[in-house]
Amino acid sequence: MSITKSPNPTGETMLRPSSNARGTAMSLLPTALLVLLIGLLQGCISVMAYRFYVLEPKMTADGLVFTSPVIEQGLKENKRYVLTDLEVYRHPCLDPKSCTMWKISRPLDMGRATLLQPSNWLSLPIRYGQSYPNMEVRTGPLPLPPGRYSVTGGVVESNDGVTIDDDLPLIKCIAIKKNAAGALEVEDADCSKNQETPR
């Protein structure tokens, strides 16, 4: 996968994958993205190595939802976004086969014209367990008990709804807890703790 430098409309300097990286981004495992994020935060990997969107979680009466300030701003500028894949993964995990709580993705052979159809355009928020047109459900959605989770995925961005201008990963680490009233709450979590092995 080749990487090219790209100015960020918000003023941040980042690099993005080249436009042919969609298949690669869709095949990334949660652990790989978490290791990448931890490396960036700890200074082990250059901040110019990758560009990604950080999701913002919220617990509502209808359940867990995610939004993105960058995508929200892009929608106001009439940009179009298509969710290509999304996975919610539980941590810590002794058996990777049983830790995916929800996973959806688009067929890898989906062409650009089909991908960018208006029926596929993303609107926010992203709701846990939500059904999306032309997306395949690989796992779940399973109930989310209190604990730590990572959320990874990808979106493509189009300025005109015809061509793909960007292809970016989504990432977030969260913790779900019960408050004093017994209701579930969600908060940001330290991604580095997701790498700890249970004793």
mmCIF file of C-alpha atoms in Angstrom:
data_model
loop_
_atom_site.group_PDB
_atom_site.id
_atom_site.type_symbol
_atom_site.label_atom_id
_atom_site.label_comp_id
_atom_site.label_asym_id
_atom_site.label_seq_id
_atom_site.Cartn_x
_atom_site.Cartn_y
_atom_site.Cartn_z
ATOM 1 C CA MET A 1 0.000 0.000 0.000
ATOM 2 C CA SER A 2 1.452 3.328 -1.031
ATOM 3 C CA ILE A 3 1.109 6.412 1.130
ATOM 4 C CA THR A 4 0.841 9.985 -0.104
ATOM 5 C CA LYS A 5 0.975 13.203 1.865
ATOM 6 C CA SER A 6 -2.336 15.019 2.099
ATOM 7 C CA PRO A 7 -3.255 18.356 3.677
ATOM 8 C CA ASN A 8 -6.107 18.058 6.127
ATOM 9 C CA PRO A 9 -8.956 20.612 5.699
ATOM 10 C CA THR A 10 -8.914 21.113 9.463
ATOM 11 C CA GLY A 11 -5.286 22.210 9.307
ATOM 12 C CA GLU A 12 -3.711 19.007 10.607
ATOM 13 C CA THR A 13 -0.887 17.499 8.597
ATOM 14 C CA MET A 14 -1.376 13.822 7.922
ATOM 15 C CA LEU A 15 -0.735 11.210 5.284
ATOM 16 C CA ARG A 16 -3.383 9.131 3.582
ATOM 17 C CA PRO A 17 -3.380 5.829 1.696
ATOM 18 C CA SER A 18 -3.450 6.024 -2.099
ATOM 19 C CA SER A 19 -6.851 5.570 -3.779
ATOM 20 C CA ASN A 20 -6.198 1.896 -4.562
ATOM 21 C CA ALA A 21 -5.939 1.023 -0.865
ATOM 22 C CA ARG A 22 -9.626 0.258 -0.238
ATOM 23 C CA GLY A 23 -9.174 -3.486 -0.244
ATOM 24 C CA THR A 24 -6.218 -3.228 2.105
ATOM 25 C CA ALA A 25 -8.055 -0.973 4.553
ATOM 26 C CA MET A 26 -11.039 -3.335 4.593
ATOM 27 C CA SER A 27 -8.826 -6.290 5.449
ATOM 28 C CA LEU A 28 -7.037 -4.693 8.424
ATOM 29 C CA LEU A 29 -7.574 -6.483 11.736
ATOM 30 C CA PRO A 30 -8.541 -4.512 14.855
ATOM 31 C CA THR A 31 -5.284 -5.397 16.590
ATOM 32 C CA ALA A 32 -3.216 -4.022 13.707
ATOM 33 C CA LEU A 33 -4.982 -0.669 13.833
ATOM 34 C CA LEU A 34 -4.697 -0.522 17.599
ATOM 35 C CA VAL A 35 -0.968 -1.199 17.472
ATOM 36 C CA LEU A 36 -0.674 1.570 14.886
ATOM 37 C CA LEU A 37 -2.603 4.030 17.043
ATOM 38 C CA ILE A 38 -0.607 3.158 20.156
ATOM 39 C CA GLY A 39 2.608 3.670 18.221
ATOM 40 C CA LEU A 40 1.457 7.097 17.095
ATOM 41 C CA LEU A 41 0.455 8.127 20.612
ATOM 42 C CA GLN A 42 3.708 6.899 22.139
ATOM 43 C CA GLY A 43 5.875 8.410 19.424
ATOM 44 C CA CYS A 44 7.101 5.040 18.168
ATOM 45 C CA ILE A 45 5.677 5.683 14.717
ATOM 46 C CA SER A 46 5.959 8.955 12.861
ATOM 47 C CA VAL A 47 2.764 11.019 12.964
ATOM 48 C CA MET A 48 3.108 11.235 9.184
ATOM 49 C CA ALA A 49 2.698 7.494 8.795
ATOM 50 C CA TYR A 50 -1.075 7.299 8.553
ATOM 51 C CA ARG A 51 -4.310 9.267 8.650
ATOM 52 C CA PHE A 52 -7.506 8.093 10.308
ATOM 53 C CA TYR A 53 -10.805 9.396 11.679
ATOM 54 C CA VAL A 54 -11.420 9.046 15.414
ATOM 55 C CA LEU A 55 -15.037 8.184 16.187
ATOM 56 C CA GLU A 56 -16.938 9.802 19.054
ATOM 57 C CA PRO A 57 -19.163 7.415 21.091
ATOM 58 C CA LYS A 58 -22.442 8.169 22.852
ATOM 59 C CA MET A 59 -24.919 5.982 24.728
ATOM 60 C CA THR A 60 -28.509 6.893 23.863
ATOM 61 C CA ALA A 61 -31.928 5.496 24.703
ATOM 62 C CA ASP A 62 -31.632 3.483 21.483
ATOM 63 C CA GLY A 63 -28.182 2.125 22.342
ATOM 64 C CA LEU A 64 -24.593 2.869 21.360
ATOM 65 C CA VAL A 65 -23.979 5.333 18.525
ATOM 66 C CA PHE A 66 -20.891 6.863 16.923
ATOM 67 C CA THR A 67 -20.324 10.122 15.145
ATOM 68 C CA SER A 68 -17.331 11.966 13.678
ATOM 69 C CA PRO A 69 -16.811 15.748 13.779
ATOM 70 C CA VAL A 70 -14.737 15.570 10.583
ATOM 71 C CA ILE A 71 -17.419 13.661 8.687
ATOM 72 C CA GLU A 72 -20.113 15.966 10.082
ATOM 73 C CA GLN A 73 -18.202 18.955 8.717
ATOM 74 C CA GLY A 74 -17.713 17.212 5.381
ATOM 75 C CA LEU A 75 -21.448 16.540 5.083
ATOM 76 C CA LYS A 76 -22.100 20.253 5.653
ATOM 77 C CA GLU A 77 -19.753 20.891 2.712
ATOM 78 C CA ASN A 78 -21.818 18.501 0.547
ATOM 79 C CA LYS A 79 -19.180 15.783 0.569
ATOM 80 C CA ARG A 80 -20.378 12.194 0.333
ATOM 81 C CA TYR A 81 -19.187 9.326 2.527
ATOM 82 C CA VAL A 82 -19.709 5.584 2.218
ATOM 83 C CA LEU A 83 -19.059 3.189 5.088
ATOM 84 C CA THR A 84 -17.004 0.284 3.707
ATOM 85 C CA ASP A 85 -16.641 -1.833 6.853
ATOM 86 C CA LEU A 86 -17.041 -1.680 10.614
ATOM 87 C CA GLU A 87 -16.107 -4.024 13.453
ATOM 88 C CA VAL A 88 -16.617 -3.886 17.221
ATOM 89 C CA TYR A 89 -14.163 -6.108 19.091
ATOM 90 C CA ARG A 90 -14.107 -7.031 22.786
ATOM 91 C CA HIS A 91 -10.962 -6.756 24.975
ATOM 92 C CA PRO A 92 -9.234 -8.553 26.583
ATOM 93 C CA CYS A 93 -9.733 -11.617 24.425
ATOM 94 C CA LEU A 94 -8.291 -15.101 24.813
ATOM 95 C CA ASP A 95 -10.034 -16.517 21.738
ATOM 96 C CA PRO A 96 -10.125 -14.079 18.774
ATOM 97 C CA LYS A 97 -12.859 -16.148 17.130
ATOM 98 C CA SER A 98 -15.306 -15.260 19.901
ATOM 99 C CA CYS A 99 -14.495 -11.597 20.478
ATOM 100 C CA THR A 100 -16.042 -9.927 17.435
ATOM 101 C CA MET A 101 -19.323 -8.451 18.634
ATOM 102 C CA TRP A 102 -20.457 -6.929 15.351
ATOM 103 C CA LYS A 103 -18.879 -6.920 11.921
ATOM 104 C CA ILE A 104 -20.254 -5.613 8.636
ATOM 105 C CA SER A 105 -18.526 -5.074 5.308
ATOM 106 C CA ARG A 106 -19.163 -4.495 1.639
ATOM 107 C CA PRO A 107 -18.254 -7.119 -0.962
ATOM 108 C CA LEU A 108 -14.614 -6.671 -1.997
ATOM 109 C CA ASP A 109 -15.586 -6.870 -5.666
ATOM 110 C CA MET A 110 -18.058 -3.981 -5.430
ATOM 111 C CA GLY A 111 -17.238 -1.472 -8.163
ATOM 112 C CA ARG A 112 -16.884 2.261 -7.646
ATOM 113 C CA ALA A 113 -20.133 3.122 -9.431
ATOM 114 C CA THR A 114 -22.110 0.731 -7.232
ATOM 115 C CA LEU A 115 -20.275 1.810 -4.085
ATOM 116 C CA LEU A 116 -21.094 5.490 -4.638
ATOM 117 C CA GLN A 117 -24.796 5.003 -5.294
ATOM 118 C CA PRO A 118 -26.888 7.469 -3.233
ATOM 119 C CA SER A 119 -28.468 4.566 -1.324
ATOM 120 C CA ASN A 120 -25.010 3.827 0.142
ATOM 121 C CA TRP A 121 -24.227 7.371 1.289
ATOM 122 C CA LEU A 122 -23.513 7.571 5.004
ATOM 123 C CA SER A 123 -25.546 9.658 7.398
ATOM 124 C CA LEU A 124 -24.651 10.111 11.054
ATOM 125 C CA PRO A 125 -24.788 8.802 13.679
ATOM 126 C CA ILE A 126 -23.619 5.235 13.081
ATOM 127 C CA ARG A 127 -25.788 3.026 15.297
ATOM 128 C CA TYR A 128 -24.533 -0.226 16.748
ATOM 129 C CA GLY A 129 -26.286 -3.080 14.944
ATOM 130 C CA GLN A 130 -27.634 -0.815 12.206
ATOM 131 C CA SER A 131 -28.494 -2.344 8.830
ATOM 132 C CA TYR A 132 -26.870 -0.734 5.772
ATOM 133 C CA PRO A 133 -27.805 -1.217 2.100
ATOM 134 C CA ASN A 134 -25.416 -3.503 0.200
ATOM 135 C CA MET A 135 -23.430 -4.405 3.328
ATOM 136 C CA GLU A 136 -22.991 -7.973 4.519
ATOM 137 C CA VAL A 137 -23.346 -8.875 8.198
ATOM 138 C CA ARG A 138 -20.381 -11.075 9.125
ATOM 139 C CA THR A 139 -21.014 -11.295 12.871
ATOM 140 C CA GLY A 140 -23.672 -10.191 15.347
ATOM 141 C CA PRO A 141 -24.729 -7.764 16.506
ATOM 142 C CA LEU A 142 -24.215 -9.295 19.952
ATOM 143 C CA PRO A 143 -25.152 -7.611 23.258
ATOM 144 C CA LEU A 144 -22.422 -5.347 24.667
ATOM 145 C CA PRO A 145 -21.901 -6.025 28.394
ATOM 146 C CA PRO A 146 -19.686 -3.711 30.479
ATOM 147 C CA GLY A 147 -16.062 -3.949 29.339
ATOM 148 C CA ARG A 148 -13.507 -2.577 26.880
ATOM 149 C CA TYR A 149 -13.988 -2.538 23.135
ATOM 150 C CA SER A 150 -12.242 -1.329 20.015
ATOM 151 C CA VAL A 151 -14.114 -0.023 16.994
ATOM 152 C CA THR A 152 -12.418 -0.129 13.597
ATOM 153 C CA GLY A 153 -13.625 0.371 10.069
ATOM 154 C CA GLY A 154 -13.299 2.511 6.998
ATOM 155 C CA VAL A 155 -15.026 5.136 4.866
ATOM 156 C CA VAL A 156 -14.496 6.468 1.382
ATOM 157 C CA GLU A 157 -14.984 10.162 0.709
ATOM 158 C CA SER A 158 -16.246 11.758 -2.489
ATOM 159 C CA ASN A 159 -16.485 15.458 -3.260
ATOM 160 C CA ASP A 160 -18.892 14.987 -6.164
ATOM 161 C CA GLY A 161 -20.527 11.601 -5.576
ATOM 162 C CA VAL A 162 -18.840 10.220 -8.689
ATOM 163 C CA THR A 163 -15.143 9.815 -7.896
ATOM 164 C CA ILE A 164 -13.467 8.514 -4.731
ATOM 165 C CA ASP A 165 -11.219 11.252 -3.337
ATOM 166 C CA ASP A 166 -10.124 9.630 -0.086
ATOM 167 C CA ASP A 167 -10.140 6.286 1.705
ATOM 168 C CA LEU A 168 -9.707 6.499 5.461
ATOM 169 C CA PRO A 169 -9.788 4.134 8.455
ATOM 170 C CA LEU A 170 -12.064 4.698 11.443
ATOM 171 C CA ILE A 171 -10.899 3.874 14.961
ATOM 172 C CA LYS A 172 -11.992 4.240 18.578
ATOM 173 C CA CYS A 173 -11.336 2.546 21.932
ATOM 174 C CA ILE A 174 -14.213 2.642 24.412
ATOM 175 C CA ALA A 175 -15.252 1.339 27.812
ATOM 176 C CA ILE A 176 -18.852 0.504 28.665
ATOM 177 C CA LYS A 177 -19.791 0.748 32.346
ATOM 178 C CA LYS A 178 -22.865 0.739 34.567
ATOM 179 C CA ASN A 179 -23.607 3.917 36.497
ATOM 180 C CA ALA A 180 -25.082 4.123 40.000
ATOM 181 C CA ALA A 181 -28.583 3.795 38.566
ATOM 182 C CA GLY A 182 -27.629 0.633 36.725
ATOM 183 C CA ALA A 183 -27.769 2.224 33.275
ATOM 184 C CA LEU A 184 -25.009 1.653 30.735
ATOM 185 C CA GLU A 185 -22.585 4.483 29.991
ATOM 186 C CA VAL A 186 -19.774 4.760 27.463
ATOM 187 C CA GLU A 187 -16.464 6.606 27.792
ATOM 188 C CA ASP A 188 -13.145 6.871 26.008
ATOM 189 C CA ALA A 189 -10.640 4.137 26.841
ATOM 190 C CA ASP A 190 -6.869 3.759 26.684
ATOM 191 C CA CYS A 191 -6.106 1.722 23.564
ATOM 192 C CA SER A 192 -2.823 0.479 25.027
ATOM 193 C CA LYS A 193 -4.711 -1.513 27.669
ATOM 194 C CA ASN A 194 -6.362 -3.536 24.920
ATOM 195 C CA GLN A 195 -3.014 -5.215 24.305
ATOM 196 C CA GLU A 196 -2.761 -6.547 27.852
ATOM 197 C CA THR A 197 -3.031 -10.312 28.241
ATOM 198 C CA PRO A 198 -5.478 -11.481 30.928
ATOM 199 C CA ARG A 199 -3.781 -13.182 33.873
#
